[in-house]
Amino acid sequence: GAGVSQSPSNKVTEKGKDVELRCDPISGHTALYWYRQSLGQGLEFLIYFQGNSAPDKSGLPSDRFSAERTGGSVSTLTIQRTQQEDSAVYLCASSLLSPNSPLHFGNGTRLTVT
Amino acid sequence: AQSVTQPDIHITVSEGASLELRCNYSYGATPYLFWYVQSPGQGLQLLLKYFSGDTLVQGIKGFEAEFKRSQSSFNLRKPSVHWSDAAEYFCAVGARSGNTPLVFGKGTRLSVIA
């Protein structure tokens, strides 16, 4: 079946512009995660949607970052007024809601802020 | 909250040699433990996972990992490395409650030389 799909795969934007990154999770996966991967920093947790519960936003680095998940499926990560330090690969993952279910990752969106 | 340490940023091994990648975690109870691999230009793929039972777990591509509670470790091993194993390896820890996101280490980059 289809895996986690992220779009766009690459995004170049100018400093100060807003960007939207999209994630289509695996059908039936009620948990959805956003992580950020920067060189040498590993995977930094951003936000976690778990079924119908309120999302865990504790990893969002600033109020310029926000995310939505519509209809329990597609998610959009929005970065407002982008800064150069926002340049990274943004990874989306989905899983079943069970805590021992492995995450299935998309290939990520590489964001470059110039 | 849980945390993960991967002490080795970069390891180089010869093809055919054995491999051990270290992972130490911090968590107040028995965690769920995972190893993921990220090959160049690819998304993260699950190698193996530990939930309970036998502390030596087998994964894909000939990898195995051993959970040692006394050492808070979950080291990844392979008896004979292949050139195609060159990649970034991430250890991750999850809470059994399931209401917190998976926490990843910063990763270990594996290079394989002839």
mmCIF file of C-alpha atoms in Angstrom:
data_model
loop_
_atom_site.group_PDB
_atom_site.id
_atom_site.type_symbol
_atom_site.label_atom_id
_atom_site.label_comp_id
_atom_site.label_asym_id
_atom_site.label_seq_id
_atom_site.Cartn_x
_atom_site.Cartn_y
_atom_site.Cartn_z
ATOM 1 C CA GLY A 1 0.000 0.000 0.000
ATOM 2 C CA ALA A 2 0.970 3.647 -0.191
ATOM 3 C CA GLY A 3 3.366 4.990 2.364
ATOM 4 C CA VAL A 4 3.555 8.411 3.974
ATOM 5 C CA SER A 5 3.654 11.080 1.311
ATOM 6 C CA GLN A 6 5.149 14.523 1.814
ATOM 7 C CA SER A 7 5.061 17.506 -0.495
ATOM 8 C CA PRO A 8 6.890 19.341 -1.773
ATOM 9 C CA SER A 9 10.078 17.308 -1.647
ATOM 10 C CA ASN A 10 12.131 20.483 -1.860
ATOM 11 C CA LYS A 11 11.239 24.067 -1.053
ATOM 12 C CA VAL A 12 13.397 27.148 -1.424
ATOM 13 C CA THR A 13 11.993 30.335 0.038
ATOM 14 C CA GLU A 14 13.153 33.797 0.886
ATOM 15 C CA LYS A 15 13.624 34.885 4.460
ATOM 16 C CA GLY A 16 10.413 36.356 5.822
ATOM 17 C CA LYS A 17 8.050 34.391 3.615
ATOM 18 C CA ASP A 18 5.526 31.840 4.897
ATOM 19 C CA VAL A 19 5.681 28.193 3.843
ATOM 20 C CA GLU A 20 3.296 25.261 4.087
ATOM 21 C CA LEU A 21 4.469 21.666 4.155
ATOM 22 C CA ARG A 22 2.015 18.844 3.559
ATOM 23 C CA CYS A 23 1.849 15.294 4.875
ATOM 24 C CA ASP A 24 -0.466 12.499 3.740
ATOM 25 C CA PRO A 25 -0.251 9.692 6.309
ATOM 26 C CA ILE A 26 -0.921 6.023 5.750
ATOM 27 C CA SER A 27 -4.662 5.368 5.655
ATOM 28 C CA GLY A 28 -5.930 4.239 9.043
ATOM 29 C CA HIS A 29 -2.996 5.646 10.985
ATOM 30 C CA THR A 30 -4.437 7.794 13.733
ATOM 31 C CA ALA A 31 -1.126 9.090 15.088
ATOM 32 C CA LEU A 32 0.878 11.640 13.117
ATOM 33 C CA TYR A 33 4.205 13.246 13.981
ATOM 34 C CA TRP A 34 6.325 16.065 12.628
ATOM 35 C CA TYR A 35 10.074 16.013 13.215
ATOM 36 C CA ARG A 36 12.834 18.316 12.013
ATOM 37 C CA GLN A 37 16.219 16.980 10.974
ATOM 38 C CA SER A 38 19.149 19.349 10.917
ATOM 39 C CA LEU A 39 22.757 18.413 10.234
ATOM 40 C CA GLY A 40 24.268 16.915 13.364
ATOM 41 C CA GLN A 41 21.107 17.422 15.389
ATOM 42 C CA GLY A 42 19.286 14.197 14.811
ATOM 43 C CA LEU A 43 15.515 14.224 14.772
ATOM 44 C CA GLU A 44 13.938 17.038 16.727
ATOM 45 C CA PHE A 45 10.324 16.464 17.735
ATOM 46 C CA LEU A 46 7.940 19.229 16.713
ATOM 47 C CA ILE A 47 4.322 18.154 17.147
ATOM 48 C CA TYR A 48 2.302 14.983 17.681
ATOM 49 C CA PHE A 49 -1.332 14.387 16.750
ATOM 50 C CA GLN A 50 -2.821 11.427 18.592
ATOM 51 C CA GLY A 51 -6.271 10.479 17.404
ATOM 52 C CA ASN A 52 -8.943 12.860 18.645
ATOM 53 C CA SER A 53 -6.895 14.116 21.603
ATOM 54 C CA ALA A 54 -5.394 17.575 21.723
ATOM 55 C CA PRO A 55 -2.068 17.623 19.875
ATOM 56 C CA ASP A 56 1.210 17.697 21.767
ATOM 57 C CA LYS A 57 2.793 20.942 20.577
ATOM 58 C CA SER A 58 5.604 20.959 23.113
ATOM 59 C CA GLY A 59 8.319 20.646 20.473
ATOM 60 C CA LEU A 60 7.404 23.638 18.336
ATOM 61 C CA PRO A 61 10.415 25.977 18.540
ATOM 62 C CA SER A 62 8.502 29.253 18.296
ATOM 63 C CA ASP A 63 5.048 30.691 17.669
ATOM 64 C CA ARG A 64 5.981 31.018 14.002
ATOM 65 C CA PHE A 65 5.404 27.278 13.731
ATOM 66 C CA SER A 66 1.932 25.746 13.664
ATOM 67 C CA ALA A 67 0.324 22.577 12.378
ATOM 68 C CA GLU A 68 -3.121 21.321 11.603
ATOM 69 C CA ARG A 69 -4.571 17.939 10.907
ATOM 70 C CA THR A 70 -7.841 18.044 9.035
ATOM 71 C CA GLY A 71 -10.337 15.219 9.268
ATOM 72 C CA GLY A 72 -7.872 13.023 11.079
ATOM 73 C CA SER A 73 -5.859 12.566 7.919
ATOM 74 C CA VAL A 74 -3.801 15.145 6.023
ATOM 75 C CA SER A 75 -1.575 17.451 8.055
ATOM 76 C CA THR A 76 -0.047 20.809 7.180
ATOM 77 C CA LEU A 77 2.942 22.322 8.947
ATOM 78 C CA THR A 78 3.097 26.094 8.516
ATOM 79 C CA ILE A 79 6.144 28.232 9.191
ATOM 80 C CA GLN A 80 5.507 31.960 9.185
ATOM 81 C CA ARG A 81 8.136 34.622 8.536
ATOM 82 C CA THR A 82 10.794 32.014 7.804
ATOM 83 C CA GLN A 83 14.321 32.492 9.105
ATOM 84 C CA GLN A 84 17.560 30.980 7.841
ATOM 85 C CA GLU A 85 17.780 28.763 10.923
ATOM 86 C CA ASP A 86 14.533 27.112 9.811
ATOM 87 C CA SER A 87 16.448 25.444 6.967
ATOM 88 C CA ALA A 88 16.236 21.701 7.571
ATOM 89 C CA VAL A 89 14.514 18.546 6.435
ATOM 90 C CA TYR A 90 11.013 18.297 7.846
ATOM 91 C CA LEU A 91 9.898 14.715 8.349
ATOM 92 C CA CYS A 92 6.372 13.450 8.826
ATOM 93 C CA ALA A 93 5.572 10.038 10.273
ATOM 94 C CA SER A 94 2.389 8.161 11.011
ATOM 95 C CA SER A 95 1.507 5.118 13.058
ATOM 96 C CA LEU A 96 -1.325 3.280 14.676
ATOM 97 C CA LEU A 97 -2.258 4.759 18.017
ATOM 98 C CA SER A 98 -0.805 1.866 20.005
ATOM 99 C CA PRO A 99 2.406 2.987 21.785
ATOM 100 C CA ASN A 100 4.379 0.024 20.476
ATOM 101 C CA SER A 101 3.465 0.653 16.846
ATOM 102 C CA PRO A 102 6.477 1.665 14.777
ATOM 103 C CA LEU A 103 6.539 4.963 12.938
ATOM 104 C CA HIS A 104 6.373 5.041 9.169
ATOM 105 C CA PHE A 105 8.262 8.010 7.790
ATOM 106 C CA GLY A 106 7.856 10.024 4.635
ATOM 107 C CA ASN A 107 10.885 11.076 2.612
ATOM 108 C CA GLY A 108 10.696 14.577 4.017
ATOM 109 C CA THR A 109 10.614 18.123 2.706
ATOM 110 C CA ARG A 110 13.978 19.834 2.414
ATOM 111 C CA LEU A 111 13.427 23.503 3.247
ATOM 112 C CA THR A 112 16.042 26.065 2.329
ATOM 113 C CA VAL A 113 15.583 29.640 3.476
ATOM 114 C CA THR A 114 17.748 32.108 1.573
ATOM 115 C CA ALA B 1 10.626 12.387 30.048
ATOM 116 C CA GLN B 2 12.713 9.933 28.147
ATOM 117 C CA SER B 3 16.011 10.720 26.422
ATOM 118 C CA VAL B 4 18.492 8.906 24.185
ATOM 119 C CA THR B 5 22.246 9.200 23.822
ATOM 120 C CA GLN B 6 24.208 7.855 20.904
ATOM 121 C CA PRO B 7 27.809 8.496 21.929
ATOM 122 C CA ASP B 8 29.375 7.916 18.519
ATOM 123 C CA ILE B 9 28.738 10.552 15.876
ATOM 124 C CA HIS B 10 30.633 8.751 13.117
ATOM 125 C CA ILE B 11 32.030 5.226 12.845
ATOM 126 C CA THR B 12 34.067 3.734 10.026
ATOM 127 C CA VAL B 13 34.388 -0.021 9.618
ATOM 128 C CA SER B 14 35.849 -2.270 6.963
ATOM 129 C CA GLU B 15 33.540 -4.366 4.864
ATOM 130 C CA GLY B 16 33.158 -7.775 6.483
ATOM 131 C CA ALA B 17 34.068 -6.525 9.940
ATOM 132 C CA SER B 18 31.689 -6.647 12.872
ATOM 133 C CA LEU B 19 29.747 -3.597 14.005
ATOM 134 C CA GLU B 20 28.343 -2.321 17.273
ATOM 135 C CA LEU B 21 26.518 0.989 17.552
ATOM 136 C CA ARG B 22 25.888 2.233 21.054
ATOM 137 C CA CYS B 23 22.637 3.570 22.450
ATOM 138 C CA ASN B 24 21.885 4.576 26.023
ATOM 139 C CA TYR B 25 18.492 5.735 27.177
ATOM 140 C CA SER B 26 17.012 7.434 30.179
ATOM 141 C CA TYR B 27 13.520 6.493 31.254
ATOM 142 C CA GLY B 28 11.901 5.730 34.578
ATOM 143 C CA ALA B 29 10.416 2.417 33.544
ATOM 144 C CA THR B 30 10.913 -0.216 30.887
ATOM 145 C CA PRO B 31 10.670 1.605 27.600
ATOM 146 C CA TYR B 32 9.883 0.636 24.082
ATOM 147 C CA LEU B 33 13.119 0.764 22.059
ATOM 148 C CA PHE B 34 13.688 1.088 18.350
ATOM 149 C CA TRP B 35 16.504 1.328 15.826
ATOM 150 C CA TYR B 36 15.889 3.121 12.530
ATOM 151 C CA VAL B 37 18.187 3.439 9.522
ATOM 152 C CA GLN B 38 18.329 6.299 7.038
ATOM 153 C CA SER B 39 20.173 5.506 3.839
ATOM 154 C CA PRO B 40 21.396 8.388 1.659
ATOM 155 C CA GLY B 41 18.418 10.069 0.031
ATOM 156 C CA GLN B 42 15.971 7.694 1.693
ATOM 157 C CA GLY B 43 13.410 7.965 4.430
ATOM 158 C CA LEU B 44 13.856 6.344 7.823
ATOM 159 C CA GLN B 45 13.222 2.616 7.928
ATOM 160 C CA LEU B 46 12.604 0.507 11.018
ATOM 161 C CA LEU B 47 15.386 -2.020 11.637
ATOM 162 C CA LEU B 48 14.103 -3.604 14.819
ATOM 163 C CA LYS B 49 12.205 -2.974 18.021
ATOM 164 C CA TYR B 50 12.068 -4.176 21.605
ATOM 165 C CA PHE B 51 8.837 -4.305 23.560
ATOM 166 C CA SER B 52 9.144 -7.159 26.041
ATOM 167 C CA GLY B 53 10.335 -10.720 26.412
ATOM 168 C CA ASP B 54 13.607 -11.874 24.924
ATOM 169 C CA THR B 55 16.164 -9.113 25.368
ATOM 170 C CA LEU B 56 17.984 -10.034 22.159
ATOM 171 C CA VAL B 57 15.915 -8.958 19.187
ATOM 172 C CA GLN B 58 16.498 -9.699 15.547
ATOM 173 C CA GLY B 59 15.803 -7.240 12.804
ATOM 174 C CA ILE B 60 16.041 -6.852 9.079
ATOM 175 C CA LYS B 61 19.264 -6.911 7.054
ATOM 176 C CA GLY B 62 21.019 -9.163 9.578
ATOM 177 C CA PHE B 63 20.983 -6.663 12.443
ATOM 178 C CA GLU B 64 20.299 -7.485 16.075
ATOM 179 C CA ALA B 65 20.128 -5.487 19.286
ATOM 180 C CA GLU B 66 20.293 -6.394 22.940
ATOM 181 C CA PHE B 67 18.330 -4.648 25.678
ATOM 182 C CA LYS B 68 20.346 -4.451 28.893
ATOM 183 C CA ARG B 69 18.260 -2.973 31.664
ATOM 184 C CA SER B 70 21.175 -2.751 34.119
ATOM 185 C CA GLN B 71 23.124 -0.604 31.668
ATOM 186 C CA SER B 72 20.148 1.275 30.186
ATOM 187 C CA SER B 73 21.471 0.288 26.799
ATOM 188 C CA PHE B 74 20.156 -1.020 23.519
ATOM 189 C CA ASN B 75 23.217 -1.513 21.321
ATOM 190 C CA LEU B 76 22.877 -2.480 17.676
ATOM 191 C CA ARG B 77 25.123 -5.183 16.252
ATOM 192 C CA LYS B 78 25.904 -6.883 12.976
ATOM 193 C CA PRO B 79 28.486 -9.650 12.633
ATOM 194 C CA SER B 80 29.625 -8.757 9.108
ATOM 195 C CA VAL B 81 29.059 -5.347 7.572
ATOM 196 C CA HIS B 82 28.272 -4.873 3.886
ATOM 197 C CA TRP B 83 29.040 -1.743 1.886
ATOM 198 C CA SER B 84 25.296 -1.153 1.528
ATOM 199 C CA ASP B 85 25.016 -0.725 5.314
ATOM 200 C CA ALA B 86 26.591 2.729 5.045
ATOM 201 C CA ALA B 87 23.882 4.996 6.406
ATOM 202 C CA GLU B 88 22.750 7.002 9.433
ATOM 203 C CA TYR B 89 21.418 4.980 12.341
ATOM 204 C CA PHE B 90 19.011 6.333 14.931
ATOM 205 C CA CYS B 91 18.054 4.847 18.267
ATOM 206 C CA ALA B 92 14.675 5.846 19.680
ATOM 207 C CA VAL B 93 12.835 5.376 22.952
ATOM 208 C CA GLY B 94 9.101 5.410 23.512
ATOM 209 C CA ALA B 95 6.985 5.515 26.628
ATOM 210 C CA ARG B 96 4.622 2.641 27.286
ATOM 211 C CA SER B 97 1.889 5.105 28.136
ATOM 212 C CA GLY B 98 1.800 6.098 24.483
ATOM 213 C CA ASN B 99 0.928 9.697 25.200
ATOM 214 C CA THR B 100 4.373 11.107 24.507
ATOM 215 C CA PRO B 101 6.184 11.130 21.188
ATOM 216 C CA LEU B 102 9.076 8.884 20.276
ATOM 217 C CA VAL B 103 12.388 10.467 21.249
ATOM 218 C CA PHE B 104 15.347 9.957 18.921
ATOM 219 C CA GLY B 105 19.070 10.120 19.461
ATOM 220 C CA LYS B 106 21.252 12.367 17.326
ATOM 221 C CA GLY B 107 22.277 9.450 15.158
ATOM 222 C CA THR B 108 25.473 7.619 14.258
ATOM 223 C CA ARG B 109 26.797 7.844 10.729
ATOM 224 C CA LEU B 110 28.322 4.593 9.522
ATOM 225 C CA SER B 111 30.916 4.578 6.775
ATOM 226 C CA VAL B 112 32.074 1.300 5.243
ATOM 227 C CA ILE B 113 35.457 1.013 3.574
ATOM 228 C CA ALA B 114 36.782 -1.746 1.345
#
